[in-house]
């Protein structure tokens, strides 16, 4: 069966189960993954495995695996990538909110930027953090602040939430040293410094358009704050009126947020320096690289942050029963999010194994469009079909390499950035970030589409339009 039809059937199944049958998201995603996997022939799986760089033996082994094993492996792979991060992120968030640390940070932000500029502080703060750090981690660390300030100004909760999402989501696909833009830049021969500058410029343009949409959406629709498994609105309101003398210090409150960012950022840039100057590094640089290779792993960094957060919460409440209750609530919330996110990962993996990347590559060869829109649309199609921005970028650069070798009429950084923008269209139920945002913010699926998915579309297309204009008037060749 053609992979396009397989994806359409899988999409219909998941939407039918969630919207009409009202089934739980995890069950709906697993059923859709099962149907998708059953419809995918062994030949399609074999071709997918070969394209992924597997050996002939590995490809044959994967193509003959039973559907149950493939589902379980996909579930385990996704859980392995995000399970610990979600659990720790939930603990950190609960600790920051229960201890009053998030409230203390928000009061500091309001004092520094003023209440009118809070959303701008959130959007540019998350944009800066997301340059070296994955979006999921940025969202975990920023969400407690959004909730704490949202309870003070409920009518702007969606604006604050979208500000964090708009700031954090684009940097991941535009600015090295995150994997997607780094790989694309290397494949196109674009200098990393040039890619970073171009990514920041286009990123700021897309973030601005996202902020405009966020302000419009905040006025158009009302998104109320809701109780989540880790904390209720009543508890947030009680914390929001706490006397400042009873809140932890600003430095202690910031530590669980700042320290993991420092560790992860240091590892990212030390890795980049290590790859480029392996033979020229001093003993101190080698030791620093070895230390931060451990501390800068996201799992280790968030473990340290969680320990600091637990200390902060214990210092505040000093009640063992309440302490245990709050940690249990955080882990209960995290468990459901991990289940749903891993189920979405299974669905996305089954879509990838259908060979949709190969199918889109074949279609792209039959149509000669302008290069920038072509690269953008191919990336968008792959991203929407299988859920991973990084895989979409890697797939597209493979498709476009033959076209690029014929020569460009503008600097290749424009093509790299067009691919990055295309990877942000369209986040839906096969994307782990979609479910993380839905569950941790207390939104329904249709609300996540409105406040996150469409936000990404607006930013992605504003990036494409900007690139087409700039490449015309400032080709840099």
Coordinates of C-alpha atoms in Angstrom, one line a residue:
X1 CA 0.0 0.0 0.0
X2 CA 1.2 3.5 -0.8
X3 CA 2.7 5.2 2.4
X4 CA 0.5 8.3 1.8
X5 CA -2.7 6.1 2.1
X6 CA -1.3 4.4 5.2
X7 CA -0.7 7.8 6.9
X8 CA -4.2 9.0 5.9
X9 CA -5.7 5.8 7.4
X10 CA -3.7 6.2 10.6
X11 CA -4.6 9.8 10.9
X12 CA -8.3 9.0 10.5
X13 CA -8.1 6.3 13.2
X14 CA -6.5 8.5 15.8
X15 CA -8.9 11.4 15.1
X16 CA -11.9 9.1 15.1
X17 CA -10.9 7.5 18.4
X18 CA -10.2 10.8 20.2
X19 CA -12.9 13.0 18.8
X20 CA -15.8 10.6 18.2
X21 CA -15.2 7.7 20.5
X22 CA -13.8 9.9 23.2
X23 CA -11.1 7.3 24.0
X24 CA -8.1 8.2 26.1
X25 CA -5.3 9.7 24.0
X26 CA -2.8 6.9 24.9
X27 CA -5.2 4.2 23.8
X28 CA -6.2 6.1 20.6
X29 CA -2.5 6.6 19.6
X30 CA -1.6 3.0 20.2
X31 CA -4.6 1.8 18.2
X32 CA -3.6 4.1 15.3
X33 CA 0.0 2.9 15.6
X34 CA -1.2 -0.7 15.4
X35 CA -3.3 -0.1 12.3
X36 CA -0.5 1.8 10.7
X37 CA 2.0 -0.9 11.5
X38 CA -0.3 -3.7 10.2
X39 CA -0.8 -1.9 6.9
X40 CA 3.0 -1.4 6.4
X41 CA 4.5 -4.2 4.3
X42 CA 7.9 -5.8 5.1
X43 CA 9.3 -4.3 1.8
X44 CA 8.4 -0.7 3.0
X45 CA 10.0 -1.4 6.4
X46 CA 13.1 -2.8 4.7
X47 CA 13.5 0.3 2.4
X48 CA 13.0 2.5 5.4
X49 CA 15.7 0.7 7.4
X50 CA 18.2 0.9 4.5
X51 CA 17.5 4.6 4.1
X52 CA 18.2 5.0 7.8
X53 CA 21.7 3.6 7.3
X54 CA 21.1 0.1 8.7
X55 CA 23.0 -2.9 7.4
X56 CA 21.3 -5.4 5.1
X57 CA 21.1 -7.8 8.0
X58 CA 19.6 -5.2 10.4
X59 CA 17.1 -4.1 7.8
X60 CA 16.0 -7.7 7.1
X61 CA 15.7 -8.3 10.9
X62 CA 13.5 -5.2 11.3
X63 CA 11.3 -6.0 8.3
X64 CA 10.5 -9.5 9.7
X65 CA 9.8 -8.4 13.3
X66 CA 6.3 -8.9 14.5
X67 CA 4.1 -5.9 15.0
X68 CA 4.0 -6.3 18.7
X69 CA 7.8 -6.2 19.0
X70 CA 8.0 -3.1 16.8
X71 CA 5.4 -1.3 18.9
X72 CA 7.2 -2.2 22.1
X73 CA 10.6 -1.1 20.8
X74 CA 9.1 2.2 19.6
X75 CA 7.5 2.8 23.0
X76 CA 10.7 2.0 24.8
X77 CA 12.8 4.2 22.5
X78 CA 10.5 7.2 23.1
X79 CA 10.3 6.5 26.9
X80 CA 14.1 6.3 27.0
X81 CA 14.5 9.7 25.4
X82 CA 11.9 11.6 27.4
X83 CA 10.8 9.6 30.4
X84 CA 13.4 10.7 32.9
X85 CA 13.2 14.3 31.7
X86 CA 9.5 14.5 32.1
X87 CA 9.6 12.9 35.6
X88 CA 12.3 15.2 36.7
X89 CA 10.7 18.2 35.0
X90 CA 7.5 17.6 36.8
X91 CA 9.3 17.3 40.2
X92 CA 11.2 20.6 39.5
X93 CA 8.0 22.4 38.6
X94 CA 6.2 21.2 41.6
X95 CA 9.1 22.1 43.9
X96 CA 9.3 25.6 42.4
X97 CA 5.6 26.2 42.8
X98 CA 5.1 24.6 46.3
X99 CA 8.2 26.3 47.8
X100 CA 7.2 29.7 46.4
X101 CA 10.4 29.8 44.3
X102 CA 8.4 30.3 41.1
X103 CA 6.5 33.1 42.8
X104 CA 9.7 34.7 43.9
X105 CA 11.2 34.6 40.4
X106 CA 8.0 36.1 38.9
X107 CA 8.0 39.0 41.4
X108 CA 11.6 39.6 40.4
X109 CA 10.7 39.6 36.7
X110 CA 7.8 42.0 37.3
X111 CA 10.0 44.3 39.3
X112 CA 12.7 44.3 36.6
X113 CA 10.6 44.5 33.4
X114 CA 7.2 45.8 34.6
X115 CA 3.9 44.0 34.3
X116 CA 3.3 45.3 30.8
X117 CA 6.5 43.7 29.5
X118 CA 6.2 40.3 31.2
X119 CA 5.2 38.4 28.1
X120 CA 8.2 40.0 26.2
X121 CA 10.5 38.9 29.0
X122 CA 9.1 35.3 28.8
X123 CA 9.4 35.1 25.0
X124 CA 12.9 36.4 24.7
X125 CA 14.0 34.5 27.8
X126 CA 12.8 31.2 26.3
X127 CA 14.3 32.0 22.9
X128 CA 17.7 32.5 24.5
X129 CA 17.4 29.4 26.6
X130 CA 16.3 27.3 23.6
X131 CA 19.5 28.0 21.5
X132 CA 21.6 25.4 23.4
X133 CA 18.7 23.5 25.1
X134 CA 16.0 21.4 23.7
X135 CA 12.5 22.9 23.6
X136 CA 11.0 20.3 25.9
X137 CA 13.5 21.1 28.7
X138 CA 12.9 24.8 28.3
X139 CA 9.2 24.3 28.5
X140 CA 9.5 22.2 31.7
X141 CA 11.6 24.9 33.4
X142 CA 9.5 27.9 32.2
X143 CA 6.0 26.4 32.9
X144 CA 6.0 27.0 36.7
X145 CA 6.7 30.7 36.0
X146 CA 3.8 30.8 33.5
X147 CA 1.5 29.3 36.0
X148 CA 2.6 31.5 38.9
X149 CA 2.2 34.7 36.9
X150 CA -1.0 33.4 35.2
X151 CA -2.8 33.1 38.5
X152 CA -2.2 36.8 39.1
X153 CA -3.5 37.8 35.6
X154 CA -5.8 34.9 34.4
X155 CA -6.9 36.8 31.3
X156 CA -3.4 36.7 29.9
X157 CA -2.6 33.1 30.8
X158 CA -2.7 32.0 27.1
X159 CA -0.5 35.0 26.1
X160 CA 2.2 34.0 28.7
X161 CA 1.9 30.3 27.7
X162 CA 2.3 31.1 24.0
X163 CA 5.1 33.5 24.7
X164 CA 7.2 30.7 26.1
X165 CA 6.2 28.3 23.3
X166 CA 6.9 30.9 20.6
X167 CA 10.3 31.8 22.0
X168 CA 11.5 28.3 22.6
X169 CA 10.2 26.3 19.6
X170 CA 12.0 28.0 16.6
X171 CA 15.5 28.2 18.0
X172 CA 15.7 24.4 18.1
X173 CA 15.5 24.2 14.3
X174 CA 17.3 27.4 13.3
X175 CA 20.3 28.0 15.5
X176 CA 23.2 25.6 16.0
X177 CA 24.5 23.8 18.0
X178 CA 21.2 21.9 18.3
X179 CA 21.4 18.7 16.0
X180 CA 19.0 19.6 13.2
X181 CA 20.5 23.0 12.1
X182 CA 24.0 21.8 12.8
X183 CA 23.6 18.8 10.5
X184 CA 22.0 20.8 7.7
X185 CA 24.6 23.5 7.9
X186 CA 27.4 20.9 7.6
X187 CA 25.8 19.2 4.7
X188 CA 25.4 22.5 2.8
X189 CA 28.9 23.7 3.7
X190 CA 27.5 26.7 5.7
X191 CA 29.9 28.1 8.3
X192 CA 28.5 27.5 11.8
X193 CA 28.9 31.2 12.7
X194 CA 27.0 32.2 9.6
X195 CA 24.3 29.7 10.4
X196 CA 24.0 31.0 14.0
X197 CA 23.7 34.7 12.9
X198 CA 21.2 33.8 10.2
X199 CA 19.2 31.6 12.6
X200 CA 19.1 34.4 15.2
X201 CA 17.9 37.0 12.6
X202 CA 15.2 34.7 11.2
X203 CA 14.4 33.4 14.6
X204 CA 13.7 37.0 15.9
X205 CA 11.4 37.6 12.9
X206 CA 9.5 34.4 13.5
X207 CA 9.2 35.1 17.2
X208 CA 7.8 38.5 16.5
X209 CA 5.1 37.1 14.2
X210 CA 4.4 34.5 16.9
X211 CA 4.0 37.2 19.5
X212 CA 1.6 39.1 17.3
X213 CA -0.5 35.9 16.8
X214 CA -0.3 35.2 20.6
X215 CA -1.7 38.7 21.4
X216 CA -4.5 38.2 18.8
X217 CA -5.3 34.7 20.0
X218 CA -5.4 35.9 23.7
X219 CA -8.0 38.5 22.7
X220 CA -9.9 36.2 20.4
X221 CA -10.3 33.1 22.7
X222 CA -10.4 32.6 26.5
X223 CA -8.1 29.9 27.9
X224 CA -8.7 29.5 31.6
X225 CA -6.2 28.0 33.9
X226 CA -7.1 24.6 35.2
X227 CA -6.1 22.3 38.0
X228 CA -3.4 19.8 37.0
X229 CA -2.3 16.7 38.8
X230 CA 0.7 18.5 40.3
X231 CA -1.0 21.6 41.7
X232 CA -4.4 23.2 41.9
X233 CA -5.4 26.8 41.1
X234 CA -6.5 27.2 44.8
X235 CA -2.9 26.3 45.9
X236 CA -1.4 28.7 43.4
X237 CA -3.6 31.5 44.6
X238 CA -2.6 30.9 48.2
X239 CA 1.1 31.0 47.2
X240 CA 0.6 34.2 45.1
X241 CA -0.5 36.2 48.2
X242 CA 2.4 34.9 50.4
X243 CA 4.4 37.7 52.1
X244 CA 7.8 38.2 50.4
X245 CA 9.6 37.6 53.6
X246 CA 8.2 34.1 53.7
X247 CA 9.4 33.3 50.1
X248 CA 12.8 31.8 49.4
X249 CA 15.6 34.1 48.2
X250 CA 15.8 35.0 44.5
X251 CA 19.2 33.3 44.1
X252 CA 18.0 30.0 45.7
X253 CA 14.8 30.1 43.6
X254 CA 16.8 30.6 40.4
X255 CA 19.3 27.9 41.0
X256 CA 17.1 24.9 39.9
X257 CA 16.4 26.8 36.7
X258 CA 19.8 28.3 35.9
X259 CA 22.1 25.5 36.9
X260 CA 20.9 22.9 34.4
X261 CA 20.9 25.5 31.7
X262 CA 24.5 26.3 32.6
X263 CA 25.5 22.7 32.5
X264 CA 23.7 21.8 29.3
X265 CA 24.9 25.0 27.5
X266 CA 28.5 24.4 28.6
X267 CA 28.4 20.9 27.3
X268 CA 27.0 21.9 24.0
X269 CA 29.6 24.6 23.3
X270 CA 32.5 22.5 24.6
X271 CA 31.4 19.6 22.3
X272 CA 31.4 22.0 19.4
X273 CA 34.9 23.3 20.3
X274 CA 36.1 19.7 20.9
X275 CA 35.0 18.6 17.4
X276 CA 36.6 21.5 15.7
X277 CA 39.9 21.6 17.6
X278 CA 40.5 18.1 18.9
X279 CA 44.3 18.2 18.6
X280 CA 44.7 21.8 19.9
X281 CA 43.0 21.6 23.2
X282 CA 44.8 22.1 26.5
X283 CA 44.7 19.7 29.4
X284 CA 42.3 22.0 31.2
X285 CA 40.0 22.1 28.2
X286 CA 40.0 18.3 28.0
X287 CA 39.2 18.0 31.7
X288 CA 36.4 20.6 31.4
X289 CA 35.0 18.7 28.4
X290 CA 35.1 15.4 30.3
X291 CA 33.3 16.9 33.4
X292 CA 30.6 18.7 31.4
X293 CA 30.0 15.7 29.2
X294 CA 28.6 14.2 32.4
X295 CA 27.0 17.2 34.1
X296 CA 25.7 18.6 30.8
X297 CA 23.7 15.5 29.9
X298 CA 20.1 16.6 30.2
X299 CA 19.1 13.7 32.5
X300 CA 22.0 14.4 34.9
X301 CA 21.5 18.1 34.8
X302 CA 17.9 17.8 35.7
X303 CA 18.6 15.3 38.4
X304 CA 20.8 17.9 40.0
X305 CA 18.2 20.5 39.5
X306 CA 15.5 18.2 41.0
X307 CA 17.7 17.6 44.1
X308 CA 18.0 21.4 44.5
X309 CA 14.3 21.8 44.0
X310 CA 13.5 19.1 46.6
X311 CA 15.8 20.9 49.1
X312 CA 14.1 24.2 48.4
X313 CA 10.6 22.7 48.9
X314 CA 11.7 20.9 52.1
X315 CA 13.3 24.1 53.5
X316 CA 9.9 25.8 53.0
X317 CA 7.3 23.2 54.2
X318 CA 9.4 21.0 56.7
X319 CA 6.5 18.5 56.9
X320 CA 7.3 15.0 55.8
X321 CA 3.7 14.1 55.0
X322 CA 3.2 17.2 52.8
X323 CA 6.6 16.7 51.2
X324 CA 5.8 13.1 50.3
X325 CA 2.3 14.1 49.0
X326 CA 3.7 16.8 46.7
X327 CA 6.4 14.5 45.3
X328 CA 3.9 11.8 44.7
X329 CA 1.5 14.2 42.9
X330 CA 4.3 15.4 40.7
X331 CA 5.3 11.8 39.7
X332 CA 1.6 10.8 39.2
X333 CA 1.3 13.7 36.8
X334 CA 4.5 12.8 35.1
X335 CA 3.5 9.1 34.7
X336 CA 0.4 10.0 32.6
X337 CA 2.4 12.4 30.5
X338 CA 5.1 9.8 29.8
X339 CA 2.4 7.3 28.8
X340 CA 0.7 9.6 26.4
X341 CA 4.0 11.0 25.0
X342 CA 5.5 7.5 24.5
X343 CA 2.2 6.4 22.8
X344 CA 2.6 9.3 20.4
X345 CA 6.2 8.3 19.8
X346 CA 5.0 4.8 18.8
X347 CA 2.5 6.3 16.3
X348 CA 5.2 8.5 14.9
X349 CA 7.7 5.6 14.6
X350 CA 5.1 3.5 12.8
X351 CA 4.5 6.4 10.4
X352 CA 8.2 6.6 9.7
X353 CA 8.5 2.9 9.1
X354 CA 5.8 3.2 6.4
X355 CA 8.5 4.8 4.2
X356 CA 6.8 8.2 4.0
X357 CA 10.2 10.0 3.7
X358 CA 11.1 7.9 0.6
X359 CA 7.7 8.5 -0.9
X360 CA 7.9 12.3 -0.5
X361 CA 11.4 12.2 -1.9
X362 CA 10.0 10.5 -5.0
X363 CA 7.3 13.0 -5.3
X364 CA 9.7 15.9 -5.0
X365 CA 11.7 14.6 -7.9
X366 CA 8.7 15.0 -10.2
X367 CA 8.1 18.7 -9.4
X368 CA 10.5 21.5 -9.9
X369 CA 9.5 24.5 -7.8
X370 CA 11.4 27.4 -6.5
X371 CA 14.1 26.0 -4.2
X372 CA 13.2 27.8 -1.0
X373 CA 9.5 27.0 -1.0
X374 CA 10.3 23.5 -2.3
X375 CA 12.7 22.8 0.6
X376 CA 10.2 24.3 3.1
X377 CA 7.2 22.3 1.8
X378 CA 9.1 19.0 1.7
X379 CA 10.3 19.5 5.3
X380 CA 6.8 20.5 6.4
X381 CA 5.3 17.4 4.7
X382 CA 7.8 15.0 6.3
X383 CA 7.4 16.7 9.7
X384 CA 3.6 16.6 9.6
X385 CA 3.7 13.0 8.5
X386 CA 6.0 11.5 11.1
X387 CA 6.3 14.1 13.9
X388 CA 10.1 14.7 14.3
X389 CA 11.6 18.1 13.3
X390 CA 15.1 16.7 13.2
X391 CA 14.2 13.7 11.0
X392 CA 12.3 16.0 8.7
X393 CA 15.4 18.3 8.3
X394 CA 17.8 15.3 7.7
X395 CA 15.4 13.8 5.2
X396 CA 15.0 17.1 3.3
X397 CA 18.7 17.8 3.0
X398 CA 19.1 14.4 1.5
X399 CA 16.4 15.1 -1.1
X400 CA 17.8 18.6 -1.9
X401 CA 21.5 17.7 -2.1
X402 CA 21.2 16.9 -5.8
X403 CA 19.5 20.2 -6.6
X404 CA 22.0 22.2 -4.5
X405 CA 25.0 20.6 -6.4
X406 CA 23.8 22.3 -9.5
X407 CA 24.4 25.7 -8.0
X408 CA 22.4 28.4 -6.1
X409 CA 21.7 32.0 -6.9
X410 CA 21.9 32.9 -3.2
X411 CA 23.9 31.9 -0.1
X412 CA 23.1 28.3 1.0
X413 CA 22.3 29.6 4.5
X414 CA 18.9 30.7 3.1
X415 CA 18.2 27.1 2.1
X416 CA 19.3 25.7 5.4
X417 CA 17.0 28.2 7.3
X418 CA 14.1 27.4 4.9
X419 CA 14.5 23.7 5.9
X420 CA 14.5 24.8 9.6
X421 CA 11.4 26.8 9.2
X422 CA 9.6 24.0 7.3
X423 CA 10.3 21.6 10.2
X424 CA 7.9 23.6 12.4
X425 CA 4.8 22.8 10.3
X426 CA 2.6 21.2 11.7
X427 CA 2.7 19.8 15.2
X428 CA -0.1 17.5 16.1
X429 CA -0.8 14.1 17.7
X430 CA 2.3 12.3 16.5
X431 CA 4.6 14.9 18.1
X432 CA 5.8 14.3 21.7
X433 CA 5.9 18.1 22.3
X434 CA 2.2 18.3 21.5
X435 CA 1.3 15.9 24.3
X436 CA 3.7 17.4 26.8
X437 CA 2.2 20.8 26.3
X438 CA -1.4 19.5 26.4
X439 CA -1.0 17.6 29.6
X440 CA 1.3 19.8 31.6
X441 CA -0.7 23.0 30.8
X442 CA -4.1 21.3 31.3
X443 CA -5.3 22.0 27.8
X444 CA -7.6 19.9 25.6
X445 CA -6.2 18.6 22.3
X446 CA -8.2 21.1 20.2
X447 CA -6.9 23.9 22.4
X448 CA -3.3 22.8 21.8
X449 CA -3.9 22.9 18.1
X450 CA -5.2 26.5 18.4
X451 CA -2.6 27.8 20.8
X452 CA 0.5 25.8 19.7
X453 CA 0.1 24.1 16.3
X454 CA -1.3 27.2 14.5
X455 CA 1.2 29.4 16.3
X456 CA 4.0 27.3 14.8
X457 CA 2.4 27.5 11.3
X458 CA 2.3 31.3 11.6
X459 CA 6.0 31.5 12.6
X460 CA 7.1 29.0 10.0
X461 CA 5.5 30.8 7.1
X462 CA 6.7 34.2 8.3
X463 CA 10.2 32.7 8.3
X464 CA 9.8 31.4 4.7
X465 CA 8.5 34.8 3.4
X466 CA 11.3 36.6 5.1
X467 CA 13.9 34.3 3.6
X468 CA 12.4 34.6 0.1
X469 CA 12.6 38.4 0.4
X470 CA 16.1 38.5 1.8
X471 CA 17.5 36.0 -0.7
X472 CA 16.2 38.1 -3.5
X473 CA 17.6 41.5 -2.3
X474 CA 20.6 40.2 -0.2
X475 CA 21.8 37.0 -1.9
X476 CA 25.3 37.3 -0.4
X477 CA 27.1 35.7 -3.4

